PDB file of C-alpha atoms and ligand atoms in Angstrom:
ATOM      1  CA  MET A   1      82.445 115.389 107.309  1.00 49.00           C
ATOM      2  CA  SER A   2      82.465 114.136 103.741  1.00 68.00           C
ATOM      3  CA  ASP A   3      80.466 111.079 102.777  1.00 96.00           C
ATOM      4  CA  VAL A   4      82.671 109.176 100.342  1.00 96.00           C
ATOM      5  CA  LEU A   5      79.847 107.011  99.034  1.00 95.00           C
ATOM      6  CA  ALA A   6      77.394 109.874  98.523  1.00 95.00           C
ATOM      7  CA  ASP A   7      80.083 111.954  96.819  1.00 96.00           C
ATOM      8  CA  SER A   8      81.280 109.123  94.552  1.00 98.00           C
ATOM      9  CA  ARG A   9      78.103 107.208  93.817  1.00 97.00           C
ATOM     10  CA  GLU A  10      77.567 108.488  90.275  1.00 97.00           C
ATOM     11  CA  ASP A  11      81.284 108.201  89.467  1.00 98.00           C
ATOM     12  CA  LEU A  12      81.201 104.622  90.721  1.00 98.00           C
ATOM     13  CA  ILE A  13      78.318 103.683  88.439  1.00 98.00           C
ATOM     14  CA  ALA A  14      79.952 105.467  85.485  1.00 98.00           C
ATOM     15  CA  ALA A  15      83.175 103.564  86.168  1.00 98.00           C
ATOM     16  CA  ALA A  16      81.313 100.247  86.096  1.00 98.00           C
ATOM     17  CA  ARG A  17      79.777 101.210  82.740  1.00 98.00           C
ATOM     18  CA  ARG A  18      83.184 102.063  81.290  1.00 98.00           C
ATOM     19  CA  ALA A  19      84.657  98.866  82.682  1.00 98.00           C
ATOM     20  CA  MET A  20      82.002  96.833  80.892  1.00 98.00           C
ATOM     21  CA  ASP A  21      83.508  98.026  77.595  1.00 98.00           C
ATOM     22  CA  SER A  22      86.559  95.888  78.273  1.00 98.00           C
ATOM     23  CA  ALA A  23      84.588  92.699  78.896  1.00 98.00           C
ATOM     24  CA  TYR A  24      85.948  89.660  77.095  1.00 98.00           C
ATOM     25  CA  ALA A  25      82.814  87.567  76.681  1.00 98.00           C
ATOM     26  CA  PRO A  26      82.918  85.817  73.299  1.00 98.00           C
ATOM     27  CA  TYR A  27      81.164  82.675  74.607  1.00 98.00           C
ATOM     28  CA  SER A  28      78.200  84.005  76.566  1.00 98.00           C
ATOM     29  CA  GLY A  29      77.968  87.402  74.872  1.00 98.00           C
ATOM     30  CA  PHE A  30      77.065  88.754  78.327  1.00 98.00           C
ATOM     31  CA  HIS A  31      79.223  91.767  79.181  1.00 98.00           C
ATOM     32  CA  VAL A  32      79.648  92.768  82.820  1.00 98.00           C
ATOM     33  CA  GLY A  33      81.388  95.700  84.490  1.00 98.00           C
ATOM     34  CA  ALA A  34      82.083  96.133  88.189  1.00 99.00           C
ATOM     35  CA  ALA A  35      83.497  99.013  90.208  1.00 98.00           C
ATOM     36  CA  LEU A  36      84.664  98.934  93.817  1.00 98.00           C
ATOM     37  CA  LEU A  37      84.722 102.069  95.967  1.00 98.00           C
ATOM     38  CA  PHE A  38      87.185 102.348  98.840  1.00 98.00           C
ATOM     39  CA  ASP A  39      87.153 104.603 101.883  1.00 97.00           C
ATOM     40  CA  ASP A  40      89.944 106.795 100.460  1.00 97.00           C
ATOM     41  CA  GLY A  41      87.758 107.544  97.420  1.00 98.00           C
ATOM     42  CA  ALA A  42      89.658 105.216  95.085  1.00 98.00           C
ATOM     43  CA  ILE A  43      87.666 103.250  92.515  1.00 98.00           C
ATOM     44  CA  VAL A  44      88.941  99.926  91.169  1.00 98.00           C
ATOM     45  CA  THR A  45      87.192  98.347  88.205  1.00 99.00           C
ATOM     46  CA  GLY A  46      86.980  95.019  86.413  1.00 98.00           C
ATOM     47  CA  ALA A  47      85.160  93.275  83.591  1.00 99.00           C
ATOM     48  CA  ASN A  48      84.410  89.634  82.981  1.00 98.00           C
ATOM     49  CA  PHE A  49      87.145  87.595  81.326  1.00 98.00           C
ATOM     50  CA  GLU A  50      85.830  84.391  79.796  1.00 98.00           C
ATOM     51  CA  ASN A  51      87.748  81.286  78.871  1.00 98.00           C
ATOM     52  CA  ALA A  52      87.491  78.696  76.088  1.00 98.00           C
ATOM     53  CA  SER A  53      87.239  76.221  78.955  1.00 98.00           C
ATOM     54  CA  TYR A  54      83.977  77.878  79.952  1.00 98.00           C
ATOM     55  CA  GLY A  55      83.999  77.032  83.649  1.00 98.00           C
ATOM     56  CA  LEU A  56      87.250  78.923  84.150  1.00 98.00           C
ATOM     57  CA  SER A  57      85.723  82.256  83.230  1.00 98.00           C
ATOM     58  CA  LEU A  58      86.237  85.099  85.684  1.00 98.00           C
ATOM     59  CA  CYS A  59      83.435  87.448  86.670  1.00 98.00           C
ATOM     60  CA  ALA A  60      83.827  91.216  86.631  1.00 99.00           C
ATOM     61  CA  GLU A  61      83.636  91.496  90.430  1.00 98.00           C
ATOM     62  CA  THR A  62      86.321  88.847  90.875  1.00 98.00           C
ATOM     63  CA  VAL A  63      88.626  90.623  88.424  1.00 98.00           C
ATOM     64  CA  ALA A  64      88.094  93.933  90.240  1.00 98.00           C
ATOM     65  CA  ALA A  65      88.731  92.363  93.658  1.00 98.00           C
ATOM     66  CA  SER A  66      91.920  90.729  92.342  1.00 98.00           C
ATOM     67  CA  ILE A  67      93.196  94.025  90.960  1.00 98.00           C
ATOM     68  CA  ALA A  68      92.431  95.727  94.280  1.00 98.00           C
ATOM     69  CA  SER A  69      94.291  93.054  96.197  1.00 98.00           C
ATOM     70  CA  HIS A  70      97.264  93.301  93.865  1.00 98.00           C
ATOM     71  CA  ALA A  71      97.301  97.061  94.466  1.00 98.00           C
ATOM     72  CA  GLY A  72      97.699  96.302  98.172  1.00 98.00           C
ATOM     73  CA  ARG A  73      94.146  96.976  99.296  1.00 98.00           C
ATOM     74  CA  ARG A  74      93.097  95.018 102.361  1.00 96.00           C
ATOM     75  CA  GLY A  75      89.719  96.292 103.404  1.00 92.00           C
ATOM     76  CA  GLY A  76      88.131  99.721 103.224  1.00 97.00           C
ATOM     77  CA  LEU A  77      85.545  98.469 100.747  1.00 98.00           C
ATOM     78  CA  LEU A  78      82.513 100.796 100.933  1.00 98.00           C
ATOM     79  CA  ALA A  79      80.485  99.921  97.841  1.00 98.00           C
ATOM     80  CA  VAL A  80      80.317  97.812  94.709  1.00 98.00           C
ATOM     81  CA  ALA A  81      78.506  98.758  91.504  1.00 98.00           C
ATOM     82  CA  VAL A  82      77.701  96.018  89.005  1.00 98.00           C
ATOM     83  CA  LEU A  83      75.896  96.056  85.692  1.00 98.00           C
ATOM     84  CA  GLY A  84      75.785  94.063  82.514  1.00 98.00           C
ATOM     85  CA  GLY A  85      73.792  92.688  79.661  1.00 98.00           C
ATOM     86  CA  MET A  86      73.886  90.811  76.375  1.00 98.00           C
ATOM     87  CA  GLY A  87      76.278  92.562  74.026  1.00 98.00           C
ATOM     88  CA  GLY A  88      76.696  95.260  76.649  1.00 97.00           C
ATOM     89  CA  ALA A  89      73.053  96.368  76.494  1.00 98.00           C
ATOM     90  CA  ILE A  90      71.883  96.858  80.072  1.00 98.00           C
ATOM     91  CA  ASP A  91      68.425  95.533  80.831  1.00 97.00           C
ATOM     92  CA  ALA A  92      67.641  93.935  84.200  1.00 98.00           C
ATOM     93  CA  ALA A  93      69.744  94.767  87.238  1.00 98.00           C
ATOM     94  CA  ILE A  94      72.154  91.918  87.974  1.00 98.00           C
ATOM     95  CA  SER A  95      73.606  91.035  91.331  1.00 98.00           C
ATOM     96  CA  PRO A  96      76.958  89.345  92.013  1.00 98.00           C
ATOM     97  CA  CYS A  97      76.988  85.563  91.622  1.00 98.00           C
ATOM     98  CA  GLY A  98      77.577  83.351  94.650  1.00 98.00           C
ATOM     99  CA  ARG A  99      81.309  83.001  94.097  1.00 98.00           C
ATOM    100  CA  CYS A 100      81.735  86.756  93.719  1.00 98.00           C
ATOM    101  CA  ARG A 101      79.779  87.383  96.911  1.00 98.00           C
ATOM    102  CA  GLN A 102      82.275  85.226  98.766  1.00 98.00           C
ATOM    103  CA  ILE A 103      85.253  86.926  97.110  1.00 98.00           C
ATOM    104  CA  LEU A 104      83.901  90.396  97.896  1.00 98.00           C
ATOM    105  CA  ASN A 105      83.282  89.251 101.465  1.00 98.00           C
ATOM    106  CA  GLU A 106      86.990  88.534 101.916  1.00 98.00           C
ATOM    107  CA  LEU A 107      87.937  92.102 101.007  1.00 97.00           C
ATOM    108  CA  ALA A 108      85.121  93.520 103.111  1.00 98.00           C
ATOM    109  CA  ALA A 109      85.847  91.365 106.141  1.00 97.00           C
ATOM    110  CA  LEU A 110      89.517  92.389 106.172  1.00 97.00           C
ATOM    111  CA  GLY A 111      88.432  95.968 106.853  1.00 97.00           C
ATOM    112  CA  GLY A 112      85.292  95.232 108.835  1.00 97.00           C
ATOM    113  CA  THR A 113      82.942  96.914 106.361  1.00 97.00           C
ATOM    114  CA  ASP A 114      79.600  95.789 104.985  1.00 98.00           C
ATOM    115  CA  PRO A 115      79.661  97.279 101.481  1.00 98.00           C
ATOM    116  CA  LEU A 116      76.602  98.542  99.691  1.00 98.00           C
ATOM    117  CA  VAL A 117      76.074  96.535  96.509  1.00 98.00           C
ATOM    118  CA  ILE A 118      74.518  98.704  93.800  1.00 98.00           C
ATOM    119  CA  CYS A 119      72.951  96.625  91.023  1.00 98.00           C
ATOM    120  CA  VAL A 120      72.244  98.908  88.094  1.00 98.00           C
ATOM    121  CA  GLY A 121      69.521  98.083  85.582  1.00 98.00           C
ATOM    122  CA  ALA A 122      67.991 100.049  82.736  1.00 98.00           C
ATOM    123  CA  GLN A 123      64.812 100.844  84.642  1.00 97.00           C
ATOM    124  CA  GLU A 124      65.695 100.276  88.247  1.00 97.00           C
ATOM    125  CA  THR A 125      68.662 100.168  90.555  1.00 98.00           C
ATOM    126  CA  VAL A 126      68.600  97.677  93.394  1.00 98.00           C
ATOM    127  CA  GLU A 127      70.777  98.196  96.442  1.00 98.00           C
ATOM    128  CA  MET A 128      71.541  95.969  99.358  1.00 98.00           C
ATOM    129  CA  ARG A 129      74.326  95.327 101.806  1.00 98.00           C
ATOM    130  CA  LEU A 130      76.694  92.469 101.072  1.00 98.00           C
ATOM    131  CA  SER A 131      75.646  90.855 104.366  1.00 98.00           C
ATOM    132  CA  VAL A 132      72.113  90.581 102.974  1.00 98.00           C
ATOM    133  CA  LEU A 133      73.389  88.892  99.820  1.00 98.00           C
ATOM    134  CA  LEU A 134      75.653  86.584 101.801  1.00 98.00           C
ATOM    135  CA  PRO A 135      74.316  86.095 105.327  1.00 98.00           C
ATOM    136  CA  ASN A 136      76.317  84.127 107.882  1.00 98.00           C
ATOM    137  CA  ALA A 137      79.347  84.258 105.623  1.00 98.00           C
ATOM    138  CA  PHE A 138      82.402  82.119 106.131  1.00 98.00           C
ATOM    139  CA  GLY A 139      85.359  84.466 106.334  1.00 97.00           C
ATOM    140  CA  PRO A 140      88.830  85.175 107.674  1.00 96.00           C
ATOM    141  CA  ALA A 141      87.592  85.229 111.275  1.00 96.00           C
ATOM    142  CA  ASN A 142      86.715  81.554 111.005  1.00 97.00           C
ATOM    143  CA  LEU A 143      90.352  80.699 110.394  1.00 97.00           C
ATOM    144  CA  ALA A 144      91.875  83.013 112.994  1.00 92.00           C
TER     145      ALA A 144
HETATM  146  N1  THU B   1      79.195  87.356  85.267  1.00 89.78           N
HETATM  147  C1  THU B   1      79.867  88.343  85.949  1.00 89.78           C
HETATM  148  O1  THU B   1      80.863  88.884  85.451  1.00 89.78           O
HETATM  149  N2  THU B   1      79.421  88.684  87.179  1.00 89.78           N
HETATM  150  C2  THU B   1      78.355  88.128  87.795  1.00 89.78           C
HETATM  151  O2  THU B   1      78.105  88.428  88.948  1.00 89.78           O
HETATM  152  C3  THU B   1      77.481  87.204  87.070  1.00 89.78           C
HETATM  153  C4  THU B   1      78.028  86.677  85.798  1.00 89.78           C
HETATM  154  C5  THU B   1      79.684  86.938  83.955  1.00 89.78           C
HETATM  155  C6  THU B   1      80.264  85.558  83.902  1.00 89.78           C
HETATM  156  C7  THU B   1      80.126  85.218  82.441  1.00 89.78           C
HETATM  157  O3  THU B   1      81.242  85.744  81.746  1.00 89.78           O
HETATM  158  C8  THU B   1      78.884  85.970  82.012  1.00 89.78           C
HETATM  159  O4  THU B   1      78.623  86.943  83.023  1.00 89.78           O
HETATM  160  C9  THU B   1      77.664  85.094  81.840  1.00 89.78           C
HETATM  161  O5  THU B   1      77.451  84.306  82.948  1.00 89.78           O
END
């Protein structure tokens, strides 16, 4: 039986790197790319999209999740790769912000998965399940 995550892991990280190239981050200068892996092997990417009204800026993970939703995806989320740095230079591994954790949780909860979050840095890659980043999450089940 094929292991979608094992087979696609390097492609997923490469996709996040490519996605970072389309970051629009003129205010912070911090470029972020995210890539979502689904159980059918599809990869959906996003980059941060800042706004002159700073607080309205969208994170890379949120953009990717929105694109996935618009493409009709409701669950099946196996893994998320995220990376970023000033001017696109990757240094420390970064993990999804609080709002993005909640947004990713929606997509994950719809399909009953607990995606692996792969935080890619220059020297080290840190991995953890979304449920570790967002324990006791509020989700769709609370409103059912
Ligand atoms: N950012 C992301 O895209 N994802 C995160 O998880 C953390 C932060 C973006 C938002 C903003 O455009 C820039 O990084 C600096 O905060």
